[in-house]
mmCIF file of C-alpha atoms in Angstrom:
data_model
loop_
_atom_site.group_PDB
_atom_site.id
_atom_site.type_symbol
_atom_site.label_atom_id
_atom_site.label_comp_id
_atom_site.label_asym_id
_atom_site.label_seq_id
_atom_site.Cartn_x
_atom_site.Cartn_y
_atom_site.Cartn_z
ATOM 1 C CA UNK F 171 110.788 105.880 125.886
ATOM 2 C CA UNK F 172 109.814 105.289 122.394
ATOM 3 C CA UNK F 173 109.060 108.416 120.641
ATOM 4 C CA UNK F 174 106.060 107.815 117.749
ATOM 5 C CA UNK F 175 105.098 110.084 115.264
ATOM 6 C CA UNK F 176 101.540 109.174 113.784
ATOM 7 C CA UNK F 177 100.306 109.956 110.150
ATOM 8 C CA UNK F 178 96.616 108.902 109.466
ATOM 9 C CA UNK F 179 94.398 111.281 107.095
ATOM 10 C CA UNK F 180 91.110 110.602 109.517
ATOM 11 C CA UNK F 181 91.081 112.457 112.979
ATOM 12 C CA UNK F 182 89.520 109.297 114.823
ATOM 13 C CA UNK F 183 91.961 106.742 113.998
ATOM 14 C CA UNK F 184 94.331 109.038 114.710
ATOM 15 C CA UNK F 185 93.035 110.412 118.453
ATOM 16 C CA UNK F 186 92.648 106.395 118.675
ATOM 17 C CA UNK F 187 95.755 105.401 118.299
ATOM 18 C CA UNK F 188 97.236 108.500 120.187
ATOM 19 C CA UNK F 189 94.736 107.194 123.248
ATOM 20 C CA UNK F 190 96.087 103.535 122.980
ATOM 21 C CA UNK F 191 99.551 104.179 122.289
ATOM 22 C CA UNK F 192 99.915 106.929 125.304
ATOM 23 C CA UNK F 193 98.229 104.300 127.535
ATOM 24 C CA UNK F 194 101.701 102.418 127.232
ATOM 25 C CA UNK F 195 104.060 103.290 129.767
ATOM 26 C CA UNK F 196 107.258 103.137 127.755
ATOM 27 C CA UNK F 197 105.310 104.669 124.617
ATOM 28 C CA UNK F 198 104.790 108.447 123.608
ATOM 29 C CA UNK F 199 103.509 109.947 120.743
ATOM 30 C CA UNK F 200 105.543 112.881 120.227
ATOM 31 C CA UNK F 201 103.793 114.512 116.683
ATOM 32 C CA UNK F 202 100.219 113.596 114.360
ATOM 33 C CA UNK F 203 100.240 114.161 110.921
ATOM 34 C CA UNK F 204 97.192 113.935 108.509
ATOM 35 C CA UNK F 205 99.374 113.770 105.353
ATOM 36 C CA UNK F 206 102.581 112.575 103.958
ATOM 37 C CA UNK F 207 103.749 115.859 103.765
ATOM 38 C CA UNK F 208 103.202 116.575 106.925
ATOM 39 C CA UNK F 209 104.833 113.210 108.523
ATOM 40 C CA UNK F 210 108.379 114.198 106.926
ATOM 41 C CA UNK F 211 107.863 117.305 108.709
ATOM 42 C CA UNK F 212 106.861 115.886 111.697
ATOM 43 C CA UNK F 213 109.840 113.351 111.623
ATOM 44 C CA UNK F 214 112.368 116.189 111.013
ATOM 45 C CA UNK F 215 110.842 118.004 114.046
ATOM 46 C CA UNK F 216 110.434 115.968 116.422
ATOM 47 C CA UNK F 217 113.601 112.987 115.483
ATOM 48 C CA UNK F 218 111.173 110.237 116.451
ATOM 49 C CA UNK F 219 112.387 106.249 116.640
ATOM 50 C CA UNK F 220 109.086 105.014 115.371
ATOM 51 C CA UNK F 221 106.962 106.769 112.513
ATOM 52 C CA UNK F 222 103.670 104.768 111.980
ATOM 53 C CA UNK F 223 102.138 105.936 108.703
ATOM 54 C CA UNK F 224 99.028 104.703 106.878
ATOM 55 C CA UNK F 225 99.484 104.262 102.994
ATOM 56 C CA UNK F 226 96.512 106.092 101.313
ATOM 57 C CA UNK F 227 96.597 109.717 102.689
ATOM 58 C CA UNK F 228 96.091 113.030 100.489
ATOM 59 C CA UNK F 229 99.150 114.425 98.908
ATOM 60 C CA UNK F 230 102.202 111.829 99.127
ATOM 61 C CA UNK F 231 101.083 108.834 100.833
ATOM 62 C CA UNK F 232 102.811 106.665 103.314
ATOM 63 C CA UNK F 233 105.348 104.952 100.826
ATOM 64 C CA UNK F 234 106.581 108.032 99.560
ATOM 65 C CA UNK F 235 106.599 109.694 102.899
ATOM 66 C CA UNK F 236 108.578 106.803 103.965
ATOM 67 C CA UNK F 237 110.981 106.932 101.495
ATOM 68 C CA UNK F 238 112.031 110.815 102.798
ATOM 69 C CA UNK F 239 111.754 110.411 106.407
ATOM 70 C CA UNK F 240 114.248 107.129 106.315
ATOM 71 C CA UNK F 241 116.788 108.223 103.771
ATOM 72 C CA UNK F 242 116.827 111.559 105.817
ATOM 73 C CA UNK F 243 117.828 109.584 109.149
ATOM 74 C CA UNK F 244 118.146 105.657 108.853
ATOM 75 C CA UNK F 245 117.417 105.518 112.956
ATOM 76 C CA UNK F 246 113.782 106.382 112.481
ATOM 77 C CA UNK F 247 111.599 103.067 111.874
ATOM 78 C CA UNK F 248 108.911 103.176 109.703
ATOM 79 C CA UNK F 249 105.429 101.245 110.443
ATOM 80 C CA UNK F 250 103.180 100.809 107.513
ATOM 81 C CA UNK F 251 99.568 100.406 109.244
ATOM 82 C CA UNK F 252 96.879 100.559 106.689
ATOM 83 C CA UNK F 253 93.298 98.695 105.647
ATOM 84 C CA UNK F 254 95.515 97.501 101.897
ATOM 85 C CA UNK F 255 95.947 94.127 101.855
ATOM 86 C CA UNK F 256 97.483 93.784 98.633
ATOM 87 C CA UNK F 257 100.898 92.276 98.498
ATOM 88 C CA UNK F 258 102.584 93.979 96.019
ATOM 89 C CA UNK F 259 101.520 97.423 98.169
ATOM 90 C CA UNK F 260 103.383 95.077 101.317
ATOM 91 C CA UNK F 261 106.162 94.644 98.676
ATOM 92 C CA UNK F 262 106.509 98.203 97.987
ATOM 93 C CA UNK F 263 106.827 99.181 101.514
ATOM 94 C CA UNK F 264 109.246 97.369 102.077
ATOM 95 C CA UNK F 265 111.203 98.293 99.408
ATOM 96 C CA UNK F 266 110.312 102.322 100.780
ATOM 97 C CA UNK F 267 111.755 101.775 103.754
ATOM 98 C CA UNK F 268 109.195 100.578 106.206
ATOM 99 C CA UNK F 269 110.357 97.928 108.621
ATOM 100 C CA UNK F 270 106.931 96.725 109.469
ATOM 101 C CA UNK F 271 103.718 96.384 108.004
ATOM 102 C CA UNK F 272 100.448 95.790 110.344
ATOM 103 C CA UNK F 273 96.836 96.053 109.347
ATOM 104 C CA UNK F 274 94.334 98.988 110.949
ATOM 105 C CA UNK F 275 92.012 95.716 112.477
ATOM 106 C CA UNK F 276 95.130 94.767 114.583
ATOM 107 C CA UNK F 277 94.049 94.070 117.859
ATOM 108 C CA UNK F 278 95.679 96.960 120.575
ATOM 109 C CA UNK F 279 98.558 93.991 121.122
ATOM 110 C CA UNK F 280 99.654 94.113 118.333
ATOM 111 C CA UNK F 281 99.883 97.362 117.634
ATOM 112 C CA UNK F 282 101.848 98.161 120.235
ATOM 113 C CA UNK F 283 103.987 94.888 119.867
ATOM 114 C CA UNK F 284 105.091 95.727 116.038
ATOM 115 C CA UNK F 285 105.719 99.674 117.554
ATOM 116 C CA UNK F 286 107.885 98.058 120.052
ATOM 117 C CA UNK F 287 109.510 95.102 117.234
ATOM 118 C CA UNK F 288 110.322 97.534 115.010
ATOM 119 C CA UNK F 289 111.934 99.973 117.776
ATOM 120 C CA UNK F 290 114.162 97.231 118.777
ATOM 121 C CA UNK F 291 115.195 97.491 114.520
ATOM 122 C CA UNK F 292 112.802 93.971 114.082
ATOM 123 C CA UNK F 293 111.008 93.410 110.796
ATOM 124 C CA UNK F 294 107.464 93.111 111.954
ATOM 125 C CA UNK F 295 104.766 91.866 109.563
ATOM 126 C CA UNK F 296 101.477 91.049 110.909
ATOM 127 C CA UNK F 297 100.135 87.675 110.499
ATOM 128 C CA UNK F 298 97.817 88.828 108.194
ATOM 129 C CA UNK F 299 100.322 90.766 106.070
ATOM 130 C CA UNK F 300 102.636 87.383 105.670
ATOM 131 C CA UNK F 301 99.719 84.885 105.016
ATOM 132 C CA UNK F 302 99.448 87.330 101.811
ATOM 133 C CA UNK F 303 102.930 87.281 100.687
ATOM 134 C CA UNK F 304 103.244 83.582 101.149
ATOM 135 C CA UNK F 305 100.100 83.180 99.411
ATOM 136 C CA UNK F 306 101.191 85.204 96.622
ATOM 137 C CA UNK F 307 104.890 83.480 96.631
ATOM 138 C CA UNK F 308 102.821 79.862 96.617
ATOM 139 C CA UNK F 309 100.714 80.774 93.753
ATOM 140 C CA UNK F 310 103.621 82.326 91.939
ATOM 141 C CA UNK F 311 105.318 78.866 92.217
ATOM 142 C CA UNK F 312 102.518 77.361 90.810
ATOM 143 C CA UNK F 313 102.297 79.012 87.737
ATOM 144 C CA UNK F 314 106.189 79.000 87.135
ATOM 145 C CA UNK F 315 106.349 75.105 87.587
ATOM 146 C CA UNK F 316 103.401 74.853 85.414
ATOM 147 C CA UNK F 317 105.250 76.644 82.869
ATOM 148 C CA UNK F 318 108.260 74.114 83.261
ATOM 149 C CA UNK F 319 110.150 77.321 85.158
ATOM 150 C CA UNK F 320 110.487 75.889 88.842
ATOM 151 C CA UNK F 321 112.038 73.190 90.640
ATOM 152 C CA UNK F 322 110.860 70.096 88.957
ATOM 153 C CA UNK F 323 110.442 66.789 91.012
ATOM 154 C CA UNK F 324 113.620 64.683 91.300
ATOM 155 C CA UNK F 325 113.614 61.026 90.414
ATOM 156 C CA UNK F 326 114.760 58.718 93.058
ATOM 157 C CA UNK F 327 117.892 58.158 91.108
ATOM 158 C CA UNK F 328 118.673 62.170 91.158
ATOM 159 C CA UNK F 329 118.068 62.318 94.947
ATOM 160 C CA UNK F 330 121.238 63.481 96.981
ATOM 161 C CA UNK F 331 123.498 60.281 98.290
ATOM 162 C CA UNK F 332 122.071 59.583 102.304
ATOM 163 C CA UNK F 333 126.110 60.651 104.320
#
């Protein structure tokens, strides 16, 4: 069983997600928290596997939260799901803690999919989430090759010998 501890600061997203989650037969959410705060104690209560936090909730947020609850026991899996699509905020989960980032229009599949991912100690970004960091890393490219920064086209001559 896959224990869940859920941190959203709005009461319907989070009796939603309790609903779907619950509905999963290998799923249970074992603790709800509407702040950050309150997910670190949650996590230290309860010793869940997943913790699925959203980023923007009063007090410390989800990154910071995070941070505590998987430097306190590196088994628990953190699960970014928020409405920010920004990807230095996917960045900086990441770099919290989280092992998976998926966005609060996810379809129910895929929801429960990343919950199970990062369970199984998978990275799980939703489709979504990596169309942003590879546009971000493409346009990043861009402007460093434009600057004379990046890889700069080879001349035939230059090319690697065919074996």
């Amino acid at each position: 069983m896959i224990r869940v501890v859920l941190a959203d600061d709005h009461d319907l997203v989070r009796l939603g997600i309790t609903a779907v989650l619950s509905e999963q037969p290998d799923i249970s959410v074992c603790g709800v928290a509407a702040t950050g705060e309150d997910a670190v104690a949650q996590a230290q209560e309860q010793s869940p596997d997943v913790v699925l936090l959203d980023l923007t909730m009063p007090g410390a947020g989800g990154l910071a939260a995070a941070a505590e609850i998987v430097a306190a026991d590196h088994a628990v899996r953190a699960l970014i799901l928020t409405g920010h699509t920004d990807p230095e905020l996917i960045r900086a989960a990441f770099a919290a803690g989280a092992t998976g980032y998926v966005f609060k229009d996810a379809d129910v599949g895929q929801l429960v999919e990343a919950v199970r991912a990062v369970h199984r100690g998978e990275v799980w970004l939703s489709p979504e989430a990596a169309g942003a960091l590879a546009g971000e890393l493409r346009d990043r490219t861009r402007r460093s090759t434009r600057r004379g920064h990046g890889l700069r086209r080879r001349a035939p001559r230059e090319q690697l010998p065919r074996p």
